[in-house]
Amino acid sequence: MFKGILIEKDDAGYRATLRDIDEAQLPDGDVTVRVSHSTLNYKDGLAITGRGPVVRKFPMVPGVDLVGTVEETTHPENRVGDAVVLNGWGVGEGHWGGLAQKARLKGDWLVPLPKQFSPQQAMAIGTAGYTAMLCVLALERHGVTPDKGEILVTGAAGGVGSVAVAVLSKLGYTVVGVSGRSEESDYLKRLGATEVLDRAAFSSPGKPLARERWAGAVDVVGSHTLANVCASAKYRGVVTACGLAGGMDFPSTVAPFILRGVTLAGVDSVMCPRPDRLVAWQRLATDLDLAKLGLITHEIGLAEAIPVASQLLDGKVRGRVVVDVNR
Ligand code: NDP
């Protein structure tokens, strides 16, 4: 038996509870991992609370991220005792995930734990941090360099936003954060933001084109915020879109794209090919200041993940949450 969060949906309703689970119930897979830590991402919040249709099969163990040690394996590239990390691949949505003491997975989904990180640090990064790095890589791929101008990060006090601010400032970019929490301005400045703007300035319908300001942007909010960020991007600016914390719609016009040559670059972490994941983790090992990662993170036990999931969706959690699945 092992402890895990189990999401069930039946006549009694939708619920997530901490349970003792029989190992025989683990799904198919060629690697069994003894999990040490997981984390809470926005998607885990949606899964645990049922506020978004994330879970595709019931019962489900949530948790799109995990770190742990290989306990059993028939996969050629994973040996017993290897320290491994998993992010995405539909885990915690369609395949049992990381918010449990054990997981059985496809070996192809696993990447080695980079030696620069402890298991806790790998989960402090998690899908949110690795997605922030995918956004930075997309900005670079489209030619955005620190000399081009300011980079805007929306949802800056959240998980993706906090890591994006920390990485971009270490790389020498001038970073401006957008946040709905004015009390987090000092925190964002400690991470490296030079200025913090109020979320309200971006969240209402705006003009097709506004004053050109951003050389690049990392947007986790979507909806009017994404439209306003595109409208205020500089000529040939690059906007990376990875989230929908403010809505899934995109009420924009083509004006920024056809008149200013703005690029809208979509970023997905879930099905991102393995070579790109390895590059992102390698870059995190060099471009994320571990002292700042400490500032971004706090740790909770497995049972606390259920109430904290609601707080995260309510925008009340700062930075990243690591879950120690053994406490
Ligand atoms: P968090 O909850 O940690 O952060 C989201 C932040 O967005 C909040 O902290 C808040 O920042 C801001 N926010 C919340 N609600 C609103 C709102 N209604 N309007 C404007 N801003 C809002 O989530 P994550 O960082 O884990 O994820 C952020 C987004 O990115 C989510 O939509 C998630 O699904 C998506 N995502 C996508 C991935 C991909 O592969 N494409 C991977 C990982 C995440 P503040 O208080 O500073 O305003």
CSV table of C-alpha atoms and ligand atoms in Angstrom, one decimal:
chain,number,residue,atom,x,y,z
A,1,MET,CA,0.0,0.0,0.0
A,2,PHE,CA,1.1,3.6,-0.5
A,3,LYS,CA,-0.4,7.0,0.2
A,4,GLY,CA,-1.8,9.2,-2.5
A,5,ILE,CA,-4.5,11.7,-3.5
A,6,LEU,CA,-7.3,10.0,-5.4
A,7,ILE,CA,-9.8,11.9,-7.5
A,8,GLU,CA,-13.1,10.1,-7.9
A,9,LYS,CA,-16.3,11.1,-9.8
A,10,ASP,CA,-19.5,9.2,-9.3
A,11,ASP,CA,-23.0,9.6,-8.1
A,12,ALA,CA,-21.6,11.0,-4.8
A,13,GLY,CA,-20.0,13.8,-6.8
A,14,TYR,CA,-16.4,14.9,-7.6
A,15,ARG,CA,-13.9,14.6,-4.8
A,16,ALA,CA,-10.2,14.4,-4.0
A,17,THR,CA,-9.1,12.6,-0.9
A,18,LEU,CA,-5.9,11.3,0.7
A,19,ARG,CA,-6.0,7.5,0.6
A,20,ASP,CA,-4.1,4.3,1.1
A,21,ILE,CA,-3.9,2.8,-2.3
A,22,ASP,CA,-3.1,-0.8,-3.2
A,23,GLU,CA,0.0,-1.1,-5.5
A,24,ALA,CA,-1.9,-3.6,-7.6
A,25,GLN,CA,-4.1,-0.6,-8.8
A,26,LEU,CA,-1.1,1.2,-10.4
A,27,PRO,CA,-1.5,1.7,-14.1
A,28,ASP,CA,0.6,-0.1,-16.8
A,29,GLY,CA,4.1,1.2,-17.4
A,30,ASP,CA,7.7,-0.1,-17.7
A,31,VAL,CA,9.1,1.9,-14.8
A,32,THR,CA,7.9,2.1,-11.2
A,33,VAL,CA,9.1,5.2,-9.3
A,34,ARG,CA,9.3,5.7,-5.6
A,35,VAL,CA,8.2,9.4,-5.5
A,36,SER,CA,9.9,11.7,-3.1
A,37,HIS,CA,8.3,15.1,-4.1
A,38,SER,CA,5.7,16.5,-6.4
A,39,THR,CA,4.3,20.0,-6.8
A,40,LEU,CA,1.2,22.0,-7.4
A,41,ASN,CA,0.7,23.6,-10.8
A,42,TYR,CA,-2.4,25.5,-12.0
A,43,LYS,CA,-3.5,22.4,-13.8
A,44,ASP,CA,-3.2,20.3,-10.6
A,45,GLY,CA,-5.4,22.9,-8.9
A,46,LEU,CA,-8.0,22.4,-11.7
A,47,ALA,CA,-7.8,18.6,-11.4
A,48,ILE,CA,-8.0,18.5,-7.5
A,49,THR,CA,-10.9,21.0,-7.2
A,50,GLY,CA,-12.7,19.9,-10.4
A,51,ARG,CA,-13.0,23.5,-11.4
A,52,GLY,CA,-11.7,22.7,-14.9
A,53,PRO,CA,-12.2,19.5,-17.1
A,54,VAL,CA,-8.6,18.3,-16.7
A,55,VAL,CA,-9.1,14.8,-15.5
A,56,ARG,CA,-10.0,12.4,-18.4
A,57,LYS,CA,-10.3,9.1,-16.4
A,58,PHE,CA,-11.5,8.2,-12.9
A,59,PRO,CA,-10.2,7.3,-10.4
A,60,MET,CA,-7.2,9.5,-11.0
A,61,VAL,CA,-4.1,10.3,-9.0
A,62,PRO,CA,-3.3,14.0,-9.9
A,63,GLY,CA,0.1,15.6,-10.2
A,64,VAL,CA,1.6,16.5,-13.5
A,65,ASP,CA,5.1,16.5,-12.0
A,66,LEU,CA,7.2,14.1,-9.9
A,67,VAL,CA,10.7,13.4,-8.9
A,68,GLY,CA,11.9,10.1,-7.4
A,69,THR,CA,14.0,7.0,-7.6
A,70,VAL,CA,13.5,4.1,-10.1
A,71,GLU,CA,12.4,1.1,-8.1
A,72,GLU,CA,11.6,-1.4,-10.9
A,73,THR,CA,12.3,-1.2,-14.6
A,74,THR,CA,12.2,-3.1,-17.9
A,75,HIS,CA,13.0,0.1,-19.8
A,76,PRO,CA,16.5,0.1,-21.4
A,77,GLU,CA,17.5,3.6,-20.4
A,78,ASN,CA,16.3,3.6,-16.8
A,79,ARG,CA,18.1,1.6,-14.1
A,80,VAL,CA,17.1,0.8,-10.6
A,81,GLY,CA,18.3,3.6,-8.3
A,82,ASP,CA,18.3,6.3,-11.0
A,83,ALA,CA,17.0,9.7,-9.9
A,84,VAL,CA,14.4,10.8,-12.4
A,85,VAL,CA,12.0,13.7,-13.1
A,86,LEU,CA,8.7,13.6,-14.9
A,87,ASN,CA,6.8,16.6,-16.3
A,88,GLY,CA,3.6,16.4,-18.3
A,89,TRP,CA,2.9,13.8,-21.0
A,90,GLY,CA,-0.8,13.7,-19.8
A,91,VAL,CA,0.3,12.4,-16.4
A,92,GLY,CA,-2.2,13.5,-13.7
A,93,GLU,CA,-4.8,13.9,-16.4
A,94,GLY,CA,-5.1,10.6,-18.2
A,95,HIS,CA,-2.4,8.5,-16.4
A,96,TRP,CA,-1.9,8.4,-12.6
A,97,GLY,CA,0.4,11.1,-11.5
A,98,GLY,CA,2.9,12.4,-8.9
A,99,LEU,CA,0.8,13.3,-5.9
A,100,ALA,CA,1.4,9.8,-4.4
A,101,GLN,CA,4.3,7.9,-2.9
A,102,LYS,CA,4.5,5.6,-6.0
A,103,ALA,CA,4.0,6.0,-9.8
A,104,ARG,CA,4.2,3.6,-12.7
A,105,LEU,CA,5.1,5.3,-15.9
A,106,LYS,CA,6.6,5.0,-19.4
A,107,GLY,CA,10.3,5.1,-19.2
A,108,ASP,CA,10.3,7.3,-22.4
A,109,TRP,CA,8.6,10.1,-20.3
A,110,LEU,CA,11.4,10.3,-17.8
A,111,VAL,CA,14.4,12.6,-17.8
A,112,PRO,CA,17.4,12.3,-15.5
A,113,LEU,CA,17.4,14.6,-12.4
A,114,PRO,CA,20.0,17.2,-13.4
A,115,LYS,CA,22.9,16.9,-10.9
A,116,GLN,CA,22.7,20.6,-10.1
A,117,PHE,CA,19.3,20.2,-8.5
A,118,SER,CA,18.1,18.4,-5.3
A,119,PRO,CA,14.8,16.6,-5.7
A,120,GLN,CA,13.0,19.5,-3.9
A,121,GLN,CA,14.6,22.1,-6.2
A,122,ALA,CA,13.5,20.1,-9.3
A,123,MET,CA,9.9,20.2,-8.1
A,124,ALA,CA,10.3,23.9,-7.1
A,125,ILE,CA,10.9,24.3,-10.8
A,126,GLY,CA,8.4,21.7,-11.9
A,127,THR,CA,6.2,22.1,-15.0
A,128,ALA,CA,5.7,25.8,-14.2
A,129,GLY,CA,9.5,26.6,-14.2
A,130,TYR,CA,10.3,24.4,-17.1
A,131,THR,CA,7.5,26.1,-19.1
A,132,ALA,CA,8.9,29.5,-18.1
A,133,MET,CA,12.3,28.3,-19.6
A,134,LEU,CA,10.5,27.1,-22.8
A,135,CYS,CA,9.1,30.6,-23.1
A,136,VAL,CA,12.6,32.1,-22.7
A,137,LEU,CA,14.0,29.7,-25.3
A,138,ALA,CA,11.1,30.7,-27.7
A,139,LEU,CA,12.0,34.4,-27.2
A,140,GLU,CA,15.7,33.6,-28.0
A,141,ARG,CA,14.7,31.5,-31.0
A,142,HIS,CA,12.8,34.5,-32.4
A,143,GLY,CA,15.8,36.8,-31.9
A,144,VAL,CA,14.9,38.7,-28.7
A,145,THR,CA,18.1,39.8,-27.0
A,146,PRO,CA,18.6,42.0,-23.9
A,147,ASP,CA,19.5,45.0,-26.0
A,148,LYS,CA,16.2,44.9,-27.8
A,149,GLY,CA,14.2,46.3,-24.9
A,150,GLU,CA,11.9,45.5,-22.0
A,151,ILE,CA,10.3,42.1,-21.5
A,152,LEU,CA,6.8,41.9,-19.9
A,153,VAL,CA,5.9,39.0,-17.7
A,154,THR,CA,2.2,38.6,-16.8
A,155,GLY,CA,0.9,36.7,-13.7
A,156,ALA,CA,4.3,37.5,-12.4
A,157,ALA,CA,3.8,36.4,-8.8
A,158,GLY,CA,2.5,32.9,-9.9
A,159,GLY,CA,4.6,29.9,-10.6
A,160,VAL,CA,5.5,30.4,-14.3
A,161,GLY,CA,5.7,34.1,-13.8
A,162,SER,CA,8.1,34.0,-10.8
A,163,VAL,CA,10.6,31.7,-12.6
A,164,ALA,CA,10.4,33.7,-15.8
A,165,VAL,CA,11.2,36.9,-14.0
A,166,ALA,CA,14.1,35.2,-12.2
A,167,VAL,CA,15.6,33.6,-15.3
A,168,LEU,CA,15.1,36.6,-17.6
A,169,SER,CA,16.8,39.0,-15.1
A,170,LYS,CA,19.7,36.7,-14.7
A,171,LEU,CA,20.1,36.6,-18.5
A,172,GLY,CA,20.4,40.4,-18.5
A,173,TYR,CA,16.9,41.4,-19.7
A,174,THR,CA,15.0,44.3,-18.3
A,175,VAL,CA,11.9,42.7,-16.8
A,176,VAL,CA,8.6,44.3,-16.1
A,177,GLY,CA,6.1,42.2,-14.1
A,178,VAL,CA,2.3,42.4,-14.2
A,179,SER,CA,0.5,41.4,-11.0
A,180,GLY,CA,-2.8,41.8,-9.3
A,181,ARG,CA,-1.1,41.7,-6.0
A,182,SER,CA,0.6,45.0,-5.2
A,183,GLU,CA,1.8,43.5,-1.9
A,184,GLU,CA,4.1,41.2,-4.0
A,185,SER,CA,5.9,44.1,-5.7
A,186,ASP,CA,8.9,43.9,-3.3
A,187,TYR,CA,9.1,40.1,-3.9
A,188,LEU,CA,9.1,40.6,-7.7
A,189,LYS,CA,11.8,43.2,-7.4
A,190,ARG,CA,13.9,40.8,-5.4
A,191,LEU,CA,13.5,38.3,-8.2
A,192,GLY,CA,14.8,40.9,-10.6
A,193,ALA,CA,11.8,42.9,-11.9
A,194,THR,CA,12.6,46.6,-12.5
A,195,GLU,CA,9.0,47.6,-12.3
A,196,VAL,CA,5.7,46.0,-11.5
A,197,LEU,CA,2.5,47.1,-13.2
A,198,ASP,CA,-1.1,46.6,-12.0
A,199,ARG,CA,-3.0,43.7,-13.7
A,200,ALA,CA,-6.0,46.0,-14.1
A,201,ALA,CA,-4.2,48.0,-16.8
A,202,PHE,CA,-4.2,44.9,-19.0
A,203,SER,CA,-7.4,43.1,-18.2
A,204,SER,CA,-10.1,45.2,-19.9
A,205,PRO,CA,-10.8,45.4,-23.7
A,206,GLY,CA,-8.1,47.7,-25.3
A,207,LYS,CA,-7.3,49.3,-28.7
A,208,PRO,CA,-6.1,47.2,-31.6
A,209,LEU,CA,-2.7,49.0,-31.3
A,210,ALA,CA,-1.2,50.8,-28.3
A,211,ARG,CA,2.0,52.6,-27.6
A,212,GLU,CA,4.9,50.2,-28.6
A,213,ARG,CA,6.8,49.1,-25.5
A,214,TRP,CA,7.7,45.4,-25.2
A,215,ALA,CA,10.5,43.7,-27.1
A,216,GLY,CA,9.2,40.4,-25.7
A,217,ALA,CA,6.6,39.0,-23.3
A,218,VAL,CA,5.7,35.9,-21.4
A,219,ASP,CA,2.0,35.7,-21.0
A,220,VAL,CA,0.3,33.2,-18.6
A,221,VAL,CA,-3.1,35.0,-18.5
A,222,GLY,CA,-4.6,34.9,-22.0
A,223,SER,CA,-7.9,36.8,-22.9
A,224,HIS,CA,-7.8,40.6,-22.9
A,225,THR,CA,-4.4,40.6,-21.2
A,226,LEU,CA,-2.8,38.7,-24.1
A,227,ALA,CA,-4.6,40.9,-26.6
A,228,ASN,CA,-3.3,44.1,-24.9
A,229,VAL,CA,0.2,42.7,-24.6
A,230,CYS,CA,0.3,42.0,-28.4
A,231,ALA,CA,-1.2,45.5,-29.0
A,232,SER,CA,1.7,47.1,-27.1
A,233,ALA,CA,4.5,44.9,-28.4
A,234,LYS,CA,7.3,46.8,-30.2
A,235,TYR,CA,7.8,46.5,-34.0
A,236,ARG,CA,8.9,42.8,-34.5
A,237,GLY,CA,8.4,42.1,-30.8
A,238,VAL,CA,7.7,38.5,-29.7
A,239,VAL,CA,4.9,37.4,-27.4
A,240,THR,CA,5.0,33.9,-25.9
A,241,ALA,CA,1.6,32.6,-24.9
A,242,CYS,CA,1.5,29.7,-22.5
A,243,GLY,CA,-1.5,30.2,-20.1
A,244,LEU,CA,-5.1,30.9,-19.5
A,245,ALA,CA,-5.3,32.1,-15.9
A,246,GLY,CA,-7.5,35.0,-17.0
A,247,GLY,CA,-9.4,33.1,-19.7
A,248,MET,CA,-9.1,30.9,-22.8
A,249,ASP,CA,-10.4,33.5,-25.3
A,250,PHE,CA,-8.1,35.7,-27.4
A,251,PRO,CA,-10.1,38.9,-28.3
A,252,SER,CA,-7.5,40.5,-30.5
A,253,THR,CA,-7.2,41.9,-34.0
A,254,VAL,CA,-4.6,41.1,-36.6
A,255,ALA,CA,-3.2,44.6,-36.4
A,256,PRO,CA,-0.1,43.9,-34.2
A,257,PHE,CA,0.8,41.0,-36.5
A,258,ILE,CA,0.3,42.6,-39.9
A,259,LEU,CA,1.3,46.2,-39.1
A,260,ARG,CA,4.1,45.7,-36.6
A,261,GLY,CA,5.4,42.2,-37.5
A,262,VAL,CA,4.7,40.9,-34.0
A,263,THR,CA,5.2,37.2,-33.5
A,264,LEU,CA,2.8,35.2,-31.3
A,265,ALA,CA,4.7,32.1,-30.2
A,266,GLY,CA,2.7,29.3,-28.6
A,267,VAL,CA,4.4,27.3,-25.8
A,268,ASP,CA,3.3,23.8,-24.7
A,269,SER,CA,5.1,21.8,-22.1
A,270,VAL,CA,2.9,18.6,-22.0
A,271,MET,CA,3.8,17.0,-25.3
A,272,CYS,CA,7.1,18.9,-25.8
A,273,PRO,CA,9.6,16.5,-27.4
A,274,ARG,CA,12.3,15.0,-25.2
A,275,PRO,CA,15.3,16.8,-26.8
A,276,ASP,CA,13.7,20.2,-26.1
A,277,ARG,CA,13.0,19.2,-22.5
A,278,LEU,CA,16.6,18.2,-22.0
A,279,VAL,CA,17.7,21.6,-23.4
A,280,ALA,CA,15.3,23.4,-21.1
A,281,TRP,CA,16.4,21.6,-18.0
A,282,GLN,CA,20.1,22.2,-18.9
A,283,ARG,CA,19.4,25.9,-19.3
A,284,LEU,CA,17.6,26.0,-16.0
A,285,ALA,CA,20.7,24.5,-14.4
A,286,THR,CA,22.8,27.4,-15.6
A,287,ASP,CA,20.3,30.3,-15.9
A,288,LEU,CA,18.2,30.0,-12.7
A,289,ASP,CA,19.7,31.5,-9.5
A,290,LEU,CA,19.1,28.8,-6.8
A,291,ALA,CA,18.9,31.5,-4.1
A,292,LYS,CA,16.0,33.1,-6.0
A,293,LEU,CA,14.4,29.6,-6.4
A,294,GLY,CA,14.5,29.4,-2.6
A,295,LEU,CA,12.7,32.7,-2.4
A,296,ILE,CA,10.0,31.5,-4.8
A,297,THR,CA,9.3,28.2,-3.1
A,298,HIS,CA,7.5,26.8,0.0
A,299,GLU,CA,6.9,23.2,0.9
A,300,ILE,CA,3.8,21.4,2.1
A,301,GLY,CA,2.8,17.8,2.9
A,302,LEU,CA,0.6,15.6,0.8
A,303,ALA,CA,-2.7,16.2,2.7
A,304,GLU,CA,-2.2,20.0,2.5
A,305,ALA,CA,-2.2,19.7,-1.3
A,306,ILE,CA,-6.0,19.4,-1.4
A,307,PRO,CA,-6.8,22.8,0.4
A,308,VAL,CA,-3.8,24.6,-1.2
A,309,ALA,CA,-5.1,23.6,-4.7
A,310,SER,CA,-8.1,25.9,-4.1
A,311,GLN,CA,-5.9,28.7,-2.8
A,312,LEU,CA,-3.7,28.4,-5.9
A,313,LEU,CA,-6.7,28.8,-8.3
A,314,ASP,CA,-7.9,31.8,-6.3
A,315,GLY,CA,-4.5,33.5,-7.0
A,316,LYS,CA,-3.5,33.4,-3.3
A,317,VAL,CA,-0.3,31.3,-3.7
A,318,ARG,CA,2.9,33.1,-4.3
A,319,GLY,CA,5.5,31.4,-6.5
A,320,ARG,CA,5.9,27.6,-6.4
A,321,VAL,CA,4.6,24.9,-4.0
A,322,VAL,CA,6.7,21.7,-3.4
A,323,VAL,CA,4.8,18.7,-2.1
A,324,ASP,CA,6.7,16.3,0.1
A,325,VAL,CA,4.6,13.2,-0.5
A,326,ASN,CA,6.1,11.4,2.5
A,327,ARG,CA,4.9,13.9,5.1
B,1,NDP,P1,-0.3,30.1,-10.8
B,1,NDP,O1,-1.6,30.0,-10.2
B,1,NDP,O2,0.9,29.8,-9.9
B,1,NDP,O3,0.0,31.6,-11.4
B,1,NDP,C1,-1.0,32.2,-12.2
B,1,NDP,C2,-0.9,33.7,-11.9
B,1,NDP,O4,-1.8,34.4,-12.9
B,1,NDP,C3,-1.5,34.1,-10.5
B,1,NDP,O5,-0.6,34.0,-9.5
B,1,NDP,C4,-1.9,35.6,-10.8
B,1,NDP,O6,-0.7,36.3,-10.8
B,1,NDP,C5,-2.3,35.5,-12.3
B,1,NDP,N1,-3.8,35.4,-12.4
B,1,NDP,C6,-4.6,34.5,-11.8
B,1,NDP,N2,-5.9,34.8,-12.1
B,1,NDP,C7,-5.9,35.8,-13.0
B,1,NDP,C8,-6.9,36.5,-13.7
B,1,NDP,N3,-8.2,36.2,-13.6
B,1,NDP,N4,-6.5,37.6,-14.4
B,1,NDP,C9,-5.2,37.9,-14.5
B,1,NDP,N5,-4.2,37.3,-13.9
B,1,NDP,C10,-4.5,36.3,-13.1
B,1,NDP,O7,-0.3,29.2,-12.1
B,1,NDP,P2,1.0,28.7,-13.0
B,1,NDP,O8,2.1,29.7,-13.0
B,1,NDP,O9,1.3,27.3,-12.6
B,1,NDP,O10,0.3,28.6,-14.4
B,1,NDP,C11,0.0,29.8,-15.1
B,1,NDP,C12,-0.8,29.5,-16.3
B,1,NDP,O11,0.1,28.9,-17.3
B,1,NDP,C13,-2.0,28.6,-16.1
B,1,NDP,O12,-3.0,29.1,-17.0
B,1,NDP,C14,-1.5,27.3,-16.6
B,1,NDP,O13,-2.5,26.5,-17.0
B,1,NDP,C15,-0.5,27.7,-17.7
B,1,NDP,N6,0.5,26.7,-17.9
B,1,NDP,C16,0.6,26.2,-19.2
B,1,NDP,C17,1.6,25.3,-19.5
B,1,NDP,C18,1.8,24.9,-20.9
B,1,NDP,O14,2.4,23.9,-21.2
B,1,NDP,N7,1.3,25.7,-21.9
B,1,NDP,C19,2.5,24.8,-18.5
B,1,NDP,C20,2.3,25.4,-17.2
B,1,NDP,C21,1.3,26.3,-16.9
B,1,NDP,P3,-0.6,37.8,-10.0
B,1,NDP,O15,-1.2,37.5,-8.6
B,1,NDP,O16,0.8,38.1,-10.0
B,1,NDP,O17,-1.5,38.7,-10.8
